[in-house]
Coordinates of C-alpha atoms and ligand atoms in Angstrom, one line a residue:
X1279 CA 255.1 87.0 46.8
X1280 CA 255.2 84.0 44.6
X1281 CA 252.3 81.5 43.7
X1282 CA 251.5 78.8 46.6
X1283 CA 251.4 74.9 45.8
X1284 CA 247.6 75.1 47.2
X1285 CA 246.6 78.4 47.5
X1286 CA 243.1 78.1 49.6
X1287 CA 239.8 79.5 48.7
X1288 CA 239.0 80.1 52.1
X1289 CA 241.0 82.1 54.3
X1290 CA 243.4 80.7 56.5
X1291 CA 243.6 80.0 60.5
X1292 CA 246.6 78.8 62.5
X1293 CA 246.6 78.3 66.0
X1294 CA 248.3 75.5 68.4
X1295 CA 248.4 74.4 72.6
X1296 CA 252.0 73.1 73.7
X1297 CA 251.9 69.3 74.8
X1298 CA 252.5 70.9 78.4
X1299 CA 250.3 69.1 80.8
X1300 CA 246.5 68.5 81.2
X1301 CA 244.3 70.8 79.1
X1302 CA 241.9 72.9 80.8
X1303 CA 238.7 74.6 80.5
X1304 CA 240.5 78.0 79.4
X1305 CA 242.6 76.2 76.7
X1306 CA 239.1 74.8 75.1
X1307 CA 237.3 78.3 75.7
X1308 CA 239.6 80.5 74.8
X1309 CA 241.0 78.2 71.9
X1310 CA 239.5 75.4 71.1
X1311 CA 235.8 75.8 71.3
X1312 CA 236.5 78.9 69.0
X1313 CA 238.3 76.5 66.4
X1314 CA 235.6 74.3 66.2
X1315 CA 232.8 76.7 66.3
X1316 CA 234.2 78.9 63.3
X1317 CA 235.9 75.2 61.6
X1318 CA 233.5 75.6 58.7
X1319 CA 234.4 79.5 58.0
X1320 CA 238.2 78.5 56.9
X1321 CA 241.0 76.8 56.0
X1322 CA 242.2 75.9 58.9
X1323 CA 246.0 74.2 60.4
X1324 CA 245.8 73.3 63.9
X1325 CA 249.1 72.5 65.6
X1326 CA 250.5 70.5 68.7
X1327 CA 253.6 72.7 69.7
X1328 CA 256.0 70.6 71.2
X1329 CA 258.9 72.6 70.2
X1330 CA 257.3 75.5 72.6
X1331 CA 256.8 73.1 75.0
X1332 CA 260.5 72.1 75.4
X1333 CA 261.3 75.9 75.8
X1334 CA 260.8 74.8 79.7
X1335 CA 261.8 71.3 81.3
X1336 CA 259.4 68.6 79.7
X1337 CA 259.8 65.0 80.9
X1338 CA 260.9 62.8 77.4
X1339 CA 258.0 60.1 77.9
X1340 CA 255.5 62.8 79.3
X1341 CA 256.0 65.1 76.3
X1342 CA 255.3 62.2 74.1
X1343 CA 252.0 61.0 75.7
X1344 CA 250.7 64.9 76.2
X1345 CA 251.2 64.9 72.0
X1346 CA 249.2 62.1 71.1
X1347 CA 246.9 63.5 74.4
X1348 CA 246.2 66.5 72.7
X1349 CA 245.8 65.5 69.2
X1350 CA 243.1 63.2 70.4
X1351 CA 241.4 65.9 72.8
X1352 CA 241.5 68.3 69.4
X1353 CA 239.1 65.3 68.0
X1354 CA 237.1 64.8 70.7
X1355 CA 236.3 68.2 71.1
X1356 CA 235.1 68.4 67.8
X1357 CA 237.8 69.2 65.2
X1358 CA 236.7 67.8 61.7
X1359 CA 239.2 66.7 59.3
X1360 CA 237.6 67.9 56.8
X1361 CA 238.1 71.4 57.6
X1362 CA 241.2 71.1 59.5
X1363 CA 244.9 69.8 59.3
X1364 CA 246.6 68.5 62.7
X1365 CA 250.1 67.8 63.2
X1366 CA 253.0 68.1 65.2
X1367 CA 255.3 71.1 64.9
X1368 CA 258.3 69.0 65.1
X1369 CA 257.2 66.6 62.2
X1370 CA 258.1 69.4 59.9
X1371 CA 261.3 71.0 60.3
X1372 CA 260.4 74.3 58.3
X1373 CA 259.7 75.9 61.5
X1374 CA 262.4 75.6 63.1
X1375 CA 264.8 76.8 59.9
X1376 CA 262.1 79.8 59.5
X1377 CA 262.4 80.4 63.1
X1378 CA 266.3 80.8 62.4
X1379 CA 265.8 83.3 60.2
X1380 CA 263.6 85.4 61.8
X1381 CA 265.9 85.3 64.9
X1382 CA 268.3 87.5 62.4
X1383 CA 265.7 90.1 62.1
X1384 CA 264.1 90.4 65.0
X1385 CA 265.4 92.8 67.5
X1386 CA 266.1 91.4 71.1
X1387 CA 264.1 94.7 73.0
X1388 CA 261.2 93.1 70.7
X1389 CA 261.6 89.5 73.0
X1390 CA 262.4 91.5 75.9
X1391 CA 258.9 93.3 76.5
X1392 CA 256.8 90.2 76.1
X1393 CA 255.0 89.8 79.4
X1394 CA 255.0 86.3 79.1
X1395 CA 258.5 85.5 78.9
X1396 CA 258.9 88.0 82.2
X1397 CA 256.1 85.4 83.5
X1398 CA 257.5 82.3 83.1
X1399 CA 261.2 83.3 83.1
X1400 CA 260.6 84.0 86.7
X1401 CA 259.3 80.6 87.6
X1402 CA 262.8 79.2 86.0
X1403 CA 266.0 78.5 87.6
X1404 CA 268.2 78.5 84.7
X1405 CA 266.0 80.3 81.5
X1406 CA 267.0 79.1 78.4
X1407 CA 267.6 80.7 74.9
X1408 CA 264.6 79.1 74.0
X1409 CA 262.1 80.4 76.3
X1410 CA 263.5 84.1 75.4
X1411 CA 263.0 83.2 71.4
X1412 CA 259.7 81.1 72.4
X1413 CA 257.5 84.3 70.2
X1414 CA 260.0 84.0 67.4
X1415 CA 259.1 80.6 66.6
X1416 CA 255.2 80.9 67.1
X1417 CA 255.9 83.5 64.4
X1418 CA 257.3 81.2 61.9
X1419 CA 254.4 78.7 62.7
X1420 CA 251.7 81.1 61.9
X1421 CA 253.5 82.7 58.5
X1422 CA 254.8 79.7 57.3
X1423 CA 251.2 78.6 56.0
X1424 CA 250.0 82.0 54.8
X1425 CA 247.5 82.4 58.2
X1426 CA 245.2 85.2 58.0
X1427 CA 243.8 84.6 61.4
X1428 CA 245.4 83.2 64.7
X1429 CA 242.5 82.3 66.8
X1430 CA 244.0 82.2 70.3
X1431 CA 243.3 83.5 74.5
X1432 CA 243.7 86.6 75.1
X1433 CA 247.4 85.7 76.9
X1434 CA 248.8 85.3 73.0
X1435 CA 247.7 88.8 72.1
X1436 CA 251.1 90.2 72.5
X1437 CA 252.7 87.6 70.6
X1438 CA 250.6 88.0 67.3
X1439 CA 250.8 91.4 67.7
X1440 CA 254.8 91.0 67.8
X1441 CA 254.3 88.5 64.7
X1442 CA 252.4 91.6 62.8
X1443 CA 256.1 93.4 63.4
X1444 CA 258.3 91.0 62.7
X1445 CA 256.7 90.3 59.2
X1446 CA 256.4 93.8 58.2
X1447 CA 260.1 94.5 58.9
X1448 CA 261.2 91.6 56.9
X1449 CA 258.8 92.1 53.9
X1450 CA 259.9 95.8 54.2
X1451 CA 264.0 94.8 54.5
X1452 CA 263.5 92.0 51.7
X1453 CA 260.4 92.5 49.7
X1454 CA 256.6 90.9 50.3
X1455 CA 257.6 87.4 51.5
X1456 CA 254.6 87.1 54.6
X1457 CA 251.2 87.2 55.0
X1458 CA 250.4 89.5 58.2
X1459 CA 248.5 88.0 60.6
X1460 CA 245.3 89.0 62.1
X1461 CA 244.5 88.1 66.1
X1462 CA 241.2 86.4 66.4
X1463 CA 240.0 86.6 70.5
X1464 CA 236.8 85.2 71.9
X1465 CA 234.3 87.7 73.1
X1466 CA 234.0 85.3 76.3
X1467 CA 236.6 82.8 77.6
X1468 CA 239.5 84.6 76.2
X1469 CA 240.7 84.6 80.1
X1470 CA 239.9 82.0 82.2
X1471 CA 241.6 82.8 85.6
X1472 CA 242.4 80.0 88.3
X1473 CA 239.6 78.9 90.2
X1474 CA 241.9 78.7 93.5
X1475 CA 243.2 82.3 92.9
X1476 CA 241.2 84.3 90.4
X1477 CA 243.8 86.7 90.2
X1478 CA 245.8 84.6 88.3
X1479 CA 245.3 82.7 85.1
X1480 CA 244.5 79.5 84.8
X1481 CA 247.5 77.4 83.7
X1482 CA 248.3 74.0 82.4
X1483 CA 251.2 73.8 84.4
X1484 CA 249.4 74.9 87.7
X1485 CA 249.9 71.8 90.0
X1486 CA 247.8 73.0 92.7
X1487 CA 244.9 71.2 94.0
X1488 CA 241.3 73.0 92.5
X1489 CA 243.3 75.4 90.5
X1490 CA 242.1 74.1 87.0
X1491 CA 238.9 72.4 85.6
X1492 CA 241.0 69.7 83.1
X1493 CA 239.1 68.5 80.2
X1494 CA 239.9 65.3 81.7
X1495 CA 238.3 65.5 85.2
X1496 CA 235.7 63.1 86.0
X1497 CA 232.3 64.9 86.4
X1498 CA 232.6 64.7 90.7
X1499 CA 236.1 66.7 90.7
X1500 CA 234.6 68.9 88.6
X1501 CA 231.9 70.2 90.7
X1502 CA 234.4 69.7 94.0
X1503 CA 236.6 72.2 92.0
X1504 CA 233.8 74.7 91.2
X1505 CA 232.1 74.2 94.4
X1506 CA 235.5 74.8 96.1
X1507 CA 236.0 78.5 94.0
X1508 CA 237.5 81.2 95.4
X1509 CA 234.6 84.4 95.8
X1510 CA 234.0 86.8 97.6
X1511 CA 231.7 87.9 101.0
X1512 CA 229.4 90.5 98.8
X1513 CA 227.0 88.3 98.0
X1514 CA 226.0 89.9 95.0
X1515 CA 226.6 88.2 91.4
X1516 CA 228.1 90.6 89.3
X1517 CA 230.6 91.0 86.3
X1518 CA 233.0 92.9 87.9
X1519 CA 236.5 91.7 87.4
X1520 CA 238.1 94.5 89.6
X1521 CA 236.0 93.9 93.0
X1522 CA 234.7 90.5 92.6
X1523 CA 237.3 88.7 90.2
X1524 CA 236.4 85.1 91.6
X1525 CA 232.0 85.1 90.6
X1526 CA 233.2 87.3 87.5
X1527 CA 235.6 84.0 86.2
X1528 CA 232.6 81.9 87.1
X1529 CA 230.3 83.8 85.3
X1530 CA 232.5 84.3 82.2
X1531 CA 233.0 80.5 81.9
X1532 CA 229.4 80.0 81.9
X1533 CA 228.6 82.6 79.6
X1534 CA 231.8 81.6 77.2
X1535 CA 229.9 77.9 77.3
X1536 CA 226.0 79.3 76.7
X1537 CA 227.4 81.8 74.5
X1538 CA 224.1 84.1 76.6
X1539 CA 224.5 88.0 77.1
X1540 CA 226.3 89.5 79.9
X1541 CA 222.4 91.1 80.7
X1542 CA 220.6 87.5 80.1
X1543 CA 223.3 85.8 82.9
X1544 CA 222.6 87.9 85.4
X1545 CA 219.0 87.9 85.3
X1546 CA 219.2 84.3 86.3
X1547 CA 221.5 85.1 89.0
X1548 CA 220.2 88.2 90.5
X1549 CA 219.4 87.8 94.2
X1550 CA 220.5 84.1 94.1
X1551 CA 223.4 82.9 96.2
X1552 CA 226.9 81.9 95.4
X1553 CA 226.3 78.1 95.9
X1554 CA 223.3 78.0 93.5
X1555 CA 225.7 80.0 90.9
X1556 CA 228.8 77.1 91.3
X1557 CA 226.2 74.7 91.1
X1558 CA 224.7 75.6 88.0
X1559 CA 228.3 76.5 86.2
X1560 CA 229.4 73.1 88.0
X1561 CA 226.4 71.3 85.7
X1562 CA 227.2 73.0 82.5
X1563 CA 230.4 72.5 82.6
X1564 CA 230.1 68.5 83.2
X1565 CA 227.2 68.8 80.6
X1566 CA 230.0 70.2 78.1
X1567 CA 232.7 67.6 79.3
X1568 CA 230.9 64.7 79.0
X1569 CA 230.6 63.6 75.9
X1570 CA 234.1 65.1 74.8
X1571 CA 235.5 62.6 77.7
X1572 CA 233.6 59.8 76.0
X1573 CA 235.0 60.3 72.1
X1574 CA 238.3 60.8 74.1
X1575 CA 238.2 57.0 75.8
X1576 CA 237.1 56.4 72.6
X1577 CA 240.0 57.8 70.5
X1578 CA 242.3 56.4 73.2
X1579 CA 241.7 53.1 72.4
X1580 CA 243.4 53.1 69.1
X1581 CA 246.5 54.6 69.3
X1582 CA 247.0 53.9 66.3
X1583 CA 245.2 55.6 64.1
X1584 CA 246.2 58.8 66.0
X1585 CA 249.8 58.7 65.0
X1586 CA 248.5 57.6 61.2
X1587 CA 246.6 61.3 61.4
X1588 CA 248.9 63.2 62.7
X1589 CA 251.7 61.7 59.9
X1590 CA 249.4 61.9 56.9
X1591 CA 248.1 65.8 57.7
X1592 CA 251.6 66.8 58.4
X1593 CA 253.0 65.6 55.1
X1594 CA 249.8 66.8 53.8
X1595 CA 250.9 70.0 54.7
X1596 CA 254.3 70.0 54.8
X1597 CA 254.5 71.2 51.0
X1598 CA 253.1 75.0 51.7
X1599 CA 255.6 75.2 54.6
X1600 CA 258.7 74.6 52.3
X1601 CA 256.7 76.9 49.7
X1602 CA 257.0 79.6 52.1
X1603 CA 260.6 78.9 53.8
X1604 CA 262.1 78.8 50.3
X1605 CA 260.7 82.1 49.2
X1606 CA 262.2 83.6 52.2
X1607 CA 265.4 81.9 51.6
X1608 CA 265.4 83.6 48.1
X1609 CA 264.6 86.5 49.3
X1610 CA 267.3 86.9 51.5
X1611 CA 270.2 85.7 49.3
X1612 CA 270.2 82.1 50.3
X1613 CA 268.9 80.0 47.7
X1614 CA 268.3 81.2 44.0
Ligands
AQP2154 N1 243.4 80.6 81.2 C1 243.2 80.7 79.9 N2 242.1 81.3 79.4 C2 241.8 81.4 78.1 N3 242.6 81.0 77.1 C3 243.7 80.4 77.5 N4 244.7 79.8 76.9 C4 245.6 79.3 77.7 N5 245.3 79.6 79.0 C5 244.1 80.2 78.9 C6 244.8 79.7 75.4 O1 245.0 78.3 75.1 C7 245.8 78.2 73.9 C8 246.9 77.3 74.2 O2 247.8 77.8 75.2 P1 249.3 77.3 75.2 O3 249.3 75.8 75.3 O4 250.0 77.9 74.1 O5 249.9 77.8 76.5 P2 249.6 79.0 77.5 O6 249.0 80.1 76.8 O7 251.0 79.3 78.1 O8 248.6 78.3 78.4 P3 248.7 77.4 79.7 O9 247.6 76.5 79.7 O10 248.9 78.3 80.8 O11 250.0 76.5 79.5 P4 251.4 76.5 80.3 O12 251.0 76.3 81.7 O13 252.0 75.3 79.7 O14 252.0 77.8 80.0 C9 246.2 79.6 73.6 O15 245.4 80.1 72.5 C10 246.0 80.4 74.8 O16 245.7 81.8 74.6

């Protein structure tokens, strides 16, 4: 491997959330609550994939507004600059070119197992090329900066995992070019399932009424969702994901936000109904909201200085991307 422009002290994270809609409580618990609670641990490069999110219909000025949206919710929720880069994946074209390359190594029964792509695929009328090559180019995002760690939900798993394959077939095909990546999942929060229909995860680009808890939602449709969430008739608060899926997703996003024991939740709950369970989730939720809403309105303010943050940490970064890119172009025959 050759020497980096900035080669970090600390180890490295990369992780991003596609500019798709509305971020919800299982984006920040399963991501970004787990970025910001570990900031100080690493180097870290936190990215707004709008490349990904075009890999499905995206309305031009919607897309645009969600970016800036979710730069300034990264803020709010309490990413420090200090510790953190945050751009835009398409304010630095290295992905993409990467992404090209490692299209030409990757084989397409790789793409053609991943569950998400069956997932969303099927919601499409026409699927395109994209969608199919969407883990191809999350690949090149994480290796173009050297990540040792993708913190991420437990949906992305299978995508690291398929980034772990793809660099170790081209380091083995064209020598050590990549660092491979570890997967970094939260312990609680990794899968937040819908509140409507706890079967199914919970999903930016859910429409339906009291599916999601958006980081956005004013305190009262917060508690109307939670209050509104699918259980069960057992009466009996329990983690059991099988039998009682809806309490279990209300009890894991309680315990992902008090960061308490399974054994030390249900001790408060034991032999207390379901309405006193949604009402106490209901409070800490808003409790945990709040003031992120408030820096938010804040931010929002100034748009500004949002777009002057997002252009200075990409071409602060920029420089370890081409690093990386042009090492892989040397290594396969393209440049000298
Ligand atoms: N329900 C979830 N529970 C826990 N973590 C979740 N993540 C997403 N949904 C949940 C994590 O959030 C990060 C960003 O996700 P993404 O924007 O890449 O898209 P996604 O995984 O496809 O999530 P969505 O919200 O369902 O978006 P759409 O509807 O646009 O596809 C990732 O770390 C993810 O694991």
């Amino acid at each position: 491997m050759t020497d980096q422009p900035t080669q970090p002290i600390k180890k490295r994270t990369f992780s991003g959330i596609q500019p798709t809609g509305n971020l919800h409580i299982g984006n920040y618990l399963g991501a970004l609550k787990n970025w910001v609670d570990e900031q100080e641990k690493y180097d870290n490069i936190f990215c707004i994939v709008d490349l990904h999110a075009i890999t499905v219909p995206q309305d031009p000025q919607e897309l645009y507004r969600h970016v800036r949206e979710v730069a300034m919710l990264y803020l709010a929720c309490g990413i420090s600059l200090e510790h953190c880069a945050v751009f835009v994946q398409s304010h630095i074209s290295a992905h993409s070119e990467l992404a090209w390359l490692l299209n030409c190594v990757t084989p397409m029964g790789w793409l053609e197992r991943m569950t998400q792509f069956k997932d969303k695929s099927a919601k499409q009328e026409s699927v395109g090329t994209g969608l199919f090559d969407y883990p191809v180019l999350m690949a090149a995002d994480i290796i173009l900066y050297d990540a040792h760690y993708v913190p991420v939900g437990e949906d992305q798993k299978q995508h690291v995992e398929l980034t772990r394959d793809i660099v170790l077939r081209f380091n083995n095909l064209y020598g050590e070019t990549f660092v491979v990546p570890e997967v970094l999942i939260p312990k609680a929060g990794a899968r937040v399932m819908g509140l409507d229909d706890p079967t199914s995860k919970m999903s930016k680009s859910s429409d339906k009424v009291g599916h999601s808890l958006r980081l956005l939602d004013p305190p009262n449709v917060l508690k109307k969702s939670i209050m509104r969430a699918t259980t069960d008739s057992l009466n009996n608060v329990a983690f059991d994901r099988e039998n009682q899926p809806g309490v279990t997703n209300l009890l894991g996003i309680y315990q992902a936000i008090t960061r308490r024991s399974e054994e030390d939740i249900l001790n408060e709950f034991t032999g207390k109904g379901y309405g006193h369970l949604k009402k106490t989730v209901a409070e800490a939720v808003i409790a945990t909201l709040e003031p992120i809403q408030q820096r938010y309105y804040d931010m929002a303010k100034d748009p500004a200085t949002i777009d002057q943050i997002l252009k200075e940490n990409a071409d602060r970064i920029r420089p370890i991307a081409e690093h990386r890119l042009l090492a892989a172009q040397q290594n396969l025959g393209l440049r000298k």
